[in-house]
Tab-separated table of C-alpha atoms and ligand atoms in Angstrom:
chain	number	residue	atom	x	y	z
A	981	MET	CA	77.582	-1.377	-50.542
A	982	TRP	CA	76.642	-1.784	-46.943
A	983	ALA	CA	80.504	-2.342	-45.247
A	984	ARG	CA	81.652	1.270	-46.631
A	985	LEU	CA	78.563	2.803	-44.977
A	986	SER	CA	80.254	5.117	-41.922
A	987	CYS	CA	78.173	5.199	-38.855
A	988	ARG	CA	80.310	6.762	-35.748
A	989	GLY	CA	77.194	7.272	-33.519
A	990	GLU	CA	77.208	6.673	-29.881
A	991	GLY	CA	74.262	4.728	-29.883
A	992	MET	CA	71.034	4.783	-27.585
A	993	ASN	CA	70.502	2.897	-24.650
A	994	ARG	CA	67.464	1.302	-22.970
A	995	LYS	CA	67.223	4.948	-21.176
A	996	ARG	CA	63.892	6.555	-22.659
A	997	LEU	CA	64.530	10.504	-25.069
A	998	ILE	CA	62.419	13.285	-24.280
A	999	ALA	CA	63.356	15.831	-27.141
A	1000	GLY	CA	62.048	18.950	-27.431
A	1001	ASN	CA	61.458	20.564	-30.855
A	1002	TRP	CA	61.421	24.690	-30.608
A	1003	LYS	CA	60.921	24.933	-34.431
A	1004	MET	CA	61.171	28.180	-35.711
A	1005	ASN	CA	61.117	29.790	-32.183
A	1006	GLY	CA	63.231	31.178	-29.636
A	1007	SER	CA	65.259	34.684	-28.495
A	1008	VAL	CA	68.275	35.047	-27.315
A	1009	VAL	CA	66.601	35.931	-24.060
A	1010	ALA	CA	64.051	33.237	-23.701
A	1011	ASN	CA	66.560	30.430	-24.761
A	1012	GLU	CA	68.463	31.590	-21.956
A	1013	ALA	CA	65.373	31.403	-19.247
A	1014	LEU	CA	64.132	28.061	-20.956
A	1015	VAL	CA	67.458	26.146	-20.963
A	1016	ARG	CA	67.710	27.159	-17.132
A	1017	ALA	CA	64.645	26.025	-15.963
A	1018	VAL	CA	64.672	22.631	-18.103
A	1019	ILE	CA	68.210	21.797	-16.454
A	1020	ALA	CA	67.495	22.545	-12.971
A	1021	GLY	CA	63.971	20.638	-13.085
A	1022	MET	CA	65.816	17.486	-14.834
A	1023	GLU	CA	68.193	16.782	-12.109
A	1024	GLY	CA	67.963	13.111	-10.649
A	1025	VAL	CA	65.716	12.348	-14.207
A	1026	ASN	CA	67.085	8.629	-15.119
A	1027	CYS	CA	65.864	9.441	-19.026
A	1028	ARG	CA	67.700	11.585	-21.730
A	1029	VAL	CA	66.661	15.088	-22.591
A	1030	ALA	CA	67.516	16.510	-25.549
A	1031	VAL	CA	66.043	20.420	-27.584
A	1032	CYS	CA	66.655	20.395	-31.312
A	1033	VAL	CA	67.076	24.063	-31.660
A	1034	PRO	CA	67.135	26.689	-34.352
A	1035	ALA	CA	70.952	26.363	-35.996
A	1036	PRO	CA	71.878	29.936	-34.857
A	1037	TYR	CA	71.360	29.042	-31.146
A	1038	LEU	CA	73.300	25.624	-30.854
A	1039	ALA	CA	76.287	28.009	-29.791
A	1040	GLN	CA	74.103	29.807	-27.013
A	1041	VAL	CA	72.674	26.239	-25.726
A	1042	GLN	CA	76.048	24.365	-26.076
A	1043	GLN	CA	77.459	26.934	-23.049
A	1044	LEU	CA	74.089	26.909	-21.335
A	1045	ARG	CA	73.854	23.630	-21.230
A	1046	ALA	CA	78.038	22.815	-19.950
A	1047	GLY	CA	78.316	20.582	-17.159
A	1048	SER	CA	74.066	19.320	-17.439
A	1049	SER	CA	73.090	15.557	-18.980
A	1050	LEU	CA	70.722	18.075	-21.627
A	1051	GLU	CA	72.093	17.192	-24.936
A	1052	LEU	CA	71.470	19.361	-28.072
A	1053	GLY	CA	70.308	19.100	-31.556
A	1054	ALA	CA	69.243	20.735	-34.568
A	1055	GLN	CA	65.881	20.522	-36.689
A	1056	ASP	CA	67.700	19.550	-39.791
A	1057	VAL	CA	71.277	18.709	-41.671
A	1058	SER	CA	72.336	19.261	-45.251
A	1059	ALA	CA	72.793	16.117	-46.816
A	1060	HIS	CA	75.616	17.654	-48.668
A	1061	ALA	CA	79.300	17.237	-46.799
A	1062	GLN	CA	80.205	21.177	-47.615
A	1063	GLY	CA	81.143	23.400	-50.462
A	1064	ALA	CA	78.302	25.579	-52.814
A	1065	TYR	CA	75.189	24.789	-51.197
A	1066	THR	CA	74.096	28.511	-50.261
A	1067	GLY	CA	71.832	28.440	-46.583
A	1068	GLU	CA	72.791	24.919	-45.338
A	1069	VAL	CA	74.627	23.789	-42.586
A	1070	SER	CA	76.258	20.626	-42.680
A	1071	ALA	CA	76.822	17.657	-39.962
A	1072	ALA	CA	80.164	18.527	-39.473
A	1073	MET	CA	79.701	22.161	-38.791
A	1074	LEU	CA	77.018	20.719	-36.153
A	1075	ARG	CA	79.075	18.336	-34.331
A	1076	GLU	CA	81.586	21.538	-33.974
A	1077	PHE	CA	78.754	23.115	-31.377
A	1078	GLY	CA	78.175	19.384	-29.679
A	1079	THR	CA	75.400	18.883	-31.532
A	1080	ARG	CA	74.063	14.784	-30.399
A	1081	TYR	CA	70.837	15.202	-32.557
A	1082	ALA	CA	69.398	16.400	-35.969
A	1083	ILE	CA	65.984	16.149	-36.661
A	1084	VAL	CA	65.533	14.698	-40.252
A	1085	GLY	CA	62.304	14.497	-42.458
A	1086	HIS	CA	60.079	16.337	-40.243
A	1087	SER	CA	56.742	16.394	-42.072
A	1088	GLU	CA	57.157	20.707	-42.004
A	1089	ARG	CA	60.136	19.800	-44.433
A	1090	ARG	CA	58.575	17.794	-45.973
A	1091	GLN	CA	55.885	19.478	-46.751
A	1092	TYR	CA	57.328	23.501	-46.960
A	1093	HIS	CA	60.738	22.288	-48.390
A	1094	ALA	CA	59.491	19.565	-50.841
A	1095	GLU	CA	61.651	16.984	-49.272
A	1096	SER	CA	61.852	13.522	-50.744
A	1097	ASP	CA	62.363	10.514	-48.977
A	1098	ALA	CA	65.841	9.979	-50.584
A	1099	MET	CA	66.638	13.275	-49.448
A	1100	VAL	CA	65.476	12.207	-46.141
A	1101	ALA	CA	67.413	8.952	-46.416
A	1102	ASP	CA	70.765	11.278	-47.466
A	1103	LYS	CA	70.377	13.684	-44.342
A	1104	ALA	CA	70.806	10.849	-42.442
A	1105	LYS	CA	72.962	9.088	-43.846
A	1106	ALA	CA	75.269	12.496	-43.638
A	1107	ALA	CA	74.400	12.994	-40.029
A	1108	LEU	CA	75.626	9.347	-39.103
A	1109	ALA	CA	78.365	10.051	-40.864
A	1110	GLU	CA	79.867	12.441	-37.944
A	1111	GLY	CA	78.295	10.366	-35.353
A	1112	ILE	CA	75.242	12.447	-34.995
A	1113	THR	CA	72.244	10.717	-34.150
A	1114	PRO	CA	69.400	10.985	-36.666
A	1115	ILE	CA	65.903	11.830	-35.290
A	1116	VAL	CA	64.077	10.531	-38.513
A	1117	CYS	CA	60.130	11.100	-38.913
A	1118	VAL	CA	57.682	9.284	-40.723
A	1119	GLY	CA	54.315	10.500	-40.360
A	1120	GLU	CA	50.847	10.176	-42.264
A	1121	THR	CA	48.302	13.259	-43.409
A	1122	LEU	CA	44.978	13.247	-42.152
A	1123	ALA	CA	43.865	11.773	-45.848
A	1124	GLU	CA	46.038	9.146	-45.698
A	1125	ARG	CA	44.666	7.495	-42.388
A	1126	GLU	CA	41.528	7.815	-43.836
A	1127	GLY	CA	42.295	6.134	-47.003
A	1128	SER	CA	43.451	3.676	-44.831
A	1129	ARG	CA	46.800	4.474	-45.813
A	1130	THR	CA	48.980	5.038	-42.959
A	1131	GLU	CA	51.083	1.516	-42.707
A	1132	GLU	CA	52.015	1.955	-46.303
A	1133	VAL	CA	53.026	5.942	-45.960
A	1134	VAL	CA	55.386	5.495	-43.133
A	1135	LYS	CA	56.872	2.132	-44.344
A	1136	ARG	CA	57.470	3.579	-47.108
A	1137	GLN	CA	59.416	6.708	-45.560
A	1138	LEU	CA	61.100	4.353	-43.083
A	1139	ALA	CA	62.295	1.824	-46.394
A	1140	ALA	CA	64.529	4.615	-48.260
A	1141	VAL	CA	66.040	5.369	-44.900
A	1142	ILE	CA	66.692	1.641	-44.095
A	1143	HIS	CA	67.560	1.033	-48.036
A	1144	VAL	CA	70.092	3.977	-47.977
A	1145	ASN	CA	71.616	3.360	-44.627
A	1146	GLY	CA	71.705	-0.372	-44.263
A	1147	HIS	CA	73.635	-1.559	-40.873
A	1148	CYS	CA	74.062	1.583	-39.705
A	1149	ILE	CA	70.186	1.915	-38.865
A	1150	SER	CA	70.851	0.823	-36.243
A	1151	GLU	CA	72.141	4.017	-34.691
A	1152	ILE	CA	68.791	5.354	-35.926
A	1153	VAL	CA	66.190	6.927	-34.049
A	1154	VAL	CA	62.943	6.983	-35.202
A	1155	ALA	CA	59.793	9.610	-34.593
A	1156	TYR	CA	56.670	8.782	-35.446
A	1157	GLU	CA	54.505	12.032	-35.987
A	1158	PRO	CA	50.936	11.982	-37.911
A	1159	VAL	CA	50.635	14.859	-39.319
A	1160	TRP	CA	47.436	15.498	-38.166
A	1161	ALA	CA	48.456	15.327	-34.721
A	1162	ILE	CA	51.052	18.090	-34.959
A	1163	GLY	CA	50.256	21.513	-33.710
A	1164	THR	CA	46.383	20.999	-33.639
A	1165	GLY	CA	46.059	19.442	-30.027
A	1166	LYS	CA	44.818	15.917	-31.343
A	1167	THR	CA	46.871	13.512	-30.728
A	1168	ALA	CA	46.799	10.045	-31.308
A	1169	THR	CA	45.397	7.820	-29.160
A	1170	PRO	CA	47.534	5.453	-27.316
A	1171	GLU	CA	46.305	2.761	-29.102
A	1172	GLN	CA	46.497	4.048	-32.364
A	1173	ALA	CA	50.125	4.923	-31.793
A	1174	GLN	CA	51.015	2.530	-30.548
A	1175	GLN	CA	49.553	0.060	-33.483
A	1176	VAL	CA	51.327	2.256	-35.890
A	1177	HIS	CA	54.646	1.858	-33.600
A	1178	ALA	CA	54.534	-1.905	-33.368
A	1179	VAL	CA	54.365	-1.500	-37.204
A	1180	LEU	CA	57.667	0.234	-37.313
A	1181	ARG	CA	59.673	-1.592	-34.723
A	1182	ALA	CA	59.093	-5.003	-36.847
A	1183	GLN	CA	60.370	-3.082	-39.898
A	1184	LEU	CA	63.539	-2.218	-38.267
A	1185	ARG	CA	63.599	-5.401	-36.751
A	1186	ALA	CA	64.113	-6.813	-40.054
A	1187	ALA	CA	66.367	-4.435	-41.062
A	1188	SER	CA	68.755	-4.346	-38.391
A	1189	THR	CA	71.739	-6.752	-37.863
A	1190	ARG	CA	72.248	-5.640	-34.188
A	1191	ASP	CA	70.180	-6.295	-31.134
A	1192	SER	CA	70.024	-3.129	-29.750
A	1193	ARG	CA	66.382	-1.698	-29.428
A	1194	ILE	CA	66.011	1.121	-31.744
A	1195	ALA	CA	63.913	3.488	-29.891
A	1196	ILE	CA	60.681	5.266	-31.228
A	1197	LEU	CA	59.266	8.300	-30.093
A	1198	TYR	CA	56.095	9.333	-30.667
A	1199	GLY	CA	55.296	13.126	-31.545
A	1200	GLY	CA	52.489	15.281	-32.337
A	1201	SER	CA	50.261	17.324	-29.716
A	1202	MET	CA	52.220	15.445	-26.963
A	1203	ASN	CA	51.848	16.997	-23.531
A	1204	ALA	CA	51.807	17.229	-19.857
A	1205	ALA	CA	48.216	15.157	-19.715
A	1206	ASN	CA	48.938	12.692	-22.378
A	1207	ALA	CA	52.297	11.717	-21.806
A	1208	ALA	CA	52.125	9.236	-19.546
A	1209	SER	CA	49.485	7.199	-21.328
A	1210	LEU	CA	51.701	7.014	-24.522
A	1211	LEU	CA	54.654	6.387	-22.655
A	1212	ALA	CA	52.810	3.176	-21.273
A	1213	GLN	CA	52.314	1.929	-24.552
A	1214	PRO	CA	54.901	-0.970	-25.298
A	1215	ASP	CA	56.389	0.650	-28.306
A	1216	ILE	CA	56.564	3.721	-27.712
A	1217	ASP	CA	60.047	4.869	-26.295
A	1218	GLY	CA	59.752	8.434	-25.806
A	1219	GLY	CA	58.633	11.559	-27.247
A	1220	LEU	CA	59.479	14.660	-29.733
A	1221	ILE	CA	57.614	17.201	-27.842
A	1222	GLY	CA	56.609	20.372	-30.279
A	1223	GLY	CA	54.666	23.441	-28.282
A	1224	ALA	CA	54.895	21.914	-24.672
A	1225	SER	CA	58.697	21.950	-24.876
A	1226	LEU	CA	58.986	26.238	-25.277
A	1227	LYS	CA	57.680	26.213	-21.355
A	1228	ALA	CA	59.606	24.727	-18.984
A	1229	ALA	CA	56.879	23.849	-17.248
A	1230	ASP	CA	54.849	22.004	-19.910
A	1231	PHE	CA	58.214	20.243	-20.859
A	1232	LEU	CA	59.296	19.080	-17.253
A	1233	GLN	CA	56.175	17.072	-16.657
A	1234	ILE	CA	56.696	15.144	-20.021
A	1235	ILE	CA	60.343	14.275	-18.786
A	1236	ALA	CA	59.161	13.522	-15.258
A	1237	ALA	CA	56.512	11.184	-17.072
A	1238	ALA	CA	59.595	9.272	-19.334
A	1239	ASP	CA	61.173	9.329	-16.029
A	1240	GLN	CA	58.514	7.421	-14.093
A	1241	ALA	CA	58.301	5.421	-16.861
A	1242	GLY	CA	61.199	4.202	-16.680
A	1243	ALA	CA	63.726	2.147	-18.835
A	1244	THR	CA	62.077	0.380	-22.210
A	1245	PRO	CA	60.991	-3.232	-22.500
B	656	LIG	P1	53.559	19.605	-31.418
B	656	LIG	O1	54.042	19.135	-29.872
B	656	LIG	O2	53.736	21.193	-30.948
B	656	LIG	O3	51.898	18.867	-32.129
B	656	LIG	O4	54.447	19.366	-32.256
B	656	LIG	C1	54.938	17.916	-32.487
B	656	LIG	C2	56.110	18.458	-33.845
B	656	LIG	O5	55.946	18.398	-34.993
B	656	LIG	C3	57.536	17.632	-33.058
B	656	LIG	O6	58.345	17.410	-33.897
């Protein structure tokens, strides 16, 4: 079955990845100022930087980023290739705008759009088939953490993606985003995050046939003040940044922290 899976990703290397998730924020005017400031401030850094923008702004940011190393991402992708799916955007459409990444399974989509583990896995597959790297989000709620179910939940969410994508998972990026830390100002401590990242790393190692290191990002109130200590953990390869990615100065400080942290082990 796996032999028939199509994954044409560009693959990741050991450079860190800092990806901004703008969520449903932005305007044509605000985007231009933000993207120009980010591009100017990230010159010479030795890490990957991406912004995952609302779909209507992909074309604008594609133009703004031309000639720079800023990469472009979407916040979702359809599991379907084309057809009667009103409101959805296919991976092929994203690709036409130079989109390199698509976030899949963000907790806000799991929560407000009832996305199941299986649906998230299918979205990852649709992205991979078009050479787009899915940033697969996993994470537990506060109730699940307090019920000591963190490991069980994140492993179940990731297992669904592994099951459907087989050997292609060597092309994905994973983001651990504890739901209780998103937009709350409550960050997981570096130790809490590392503990979960190590679990995910072991699961990916056991499932991946290739020897490449799959990037695992941390997301959840990551900011200029806590980025360095999170990125110092052995299994934290980068960040998926919400609120702080909307302010160029804050986002650039996180990028600088990733640059200083150097390549992943
Ligand atoms: P915040 O950084 O605003 O907590 O959001 C994190 C997130 O959900 C990124 O996808």
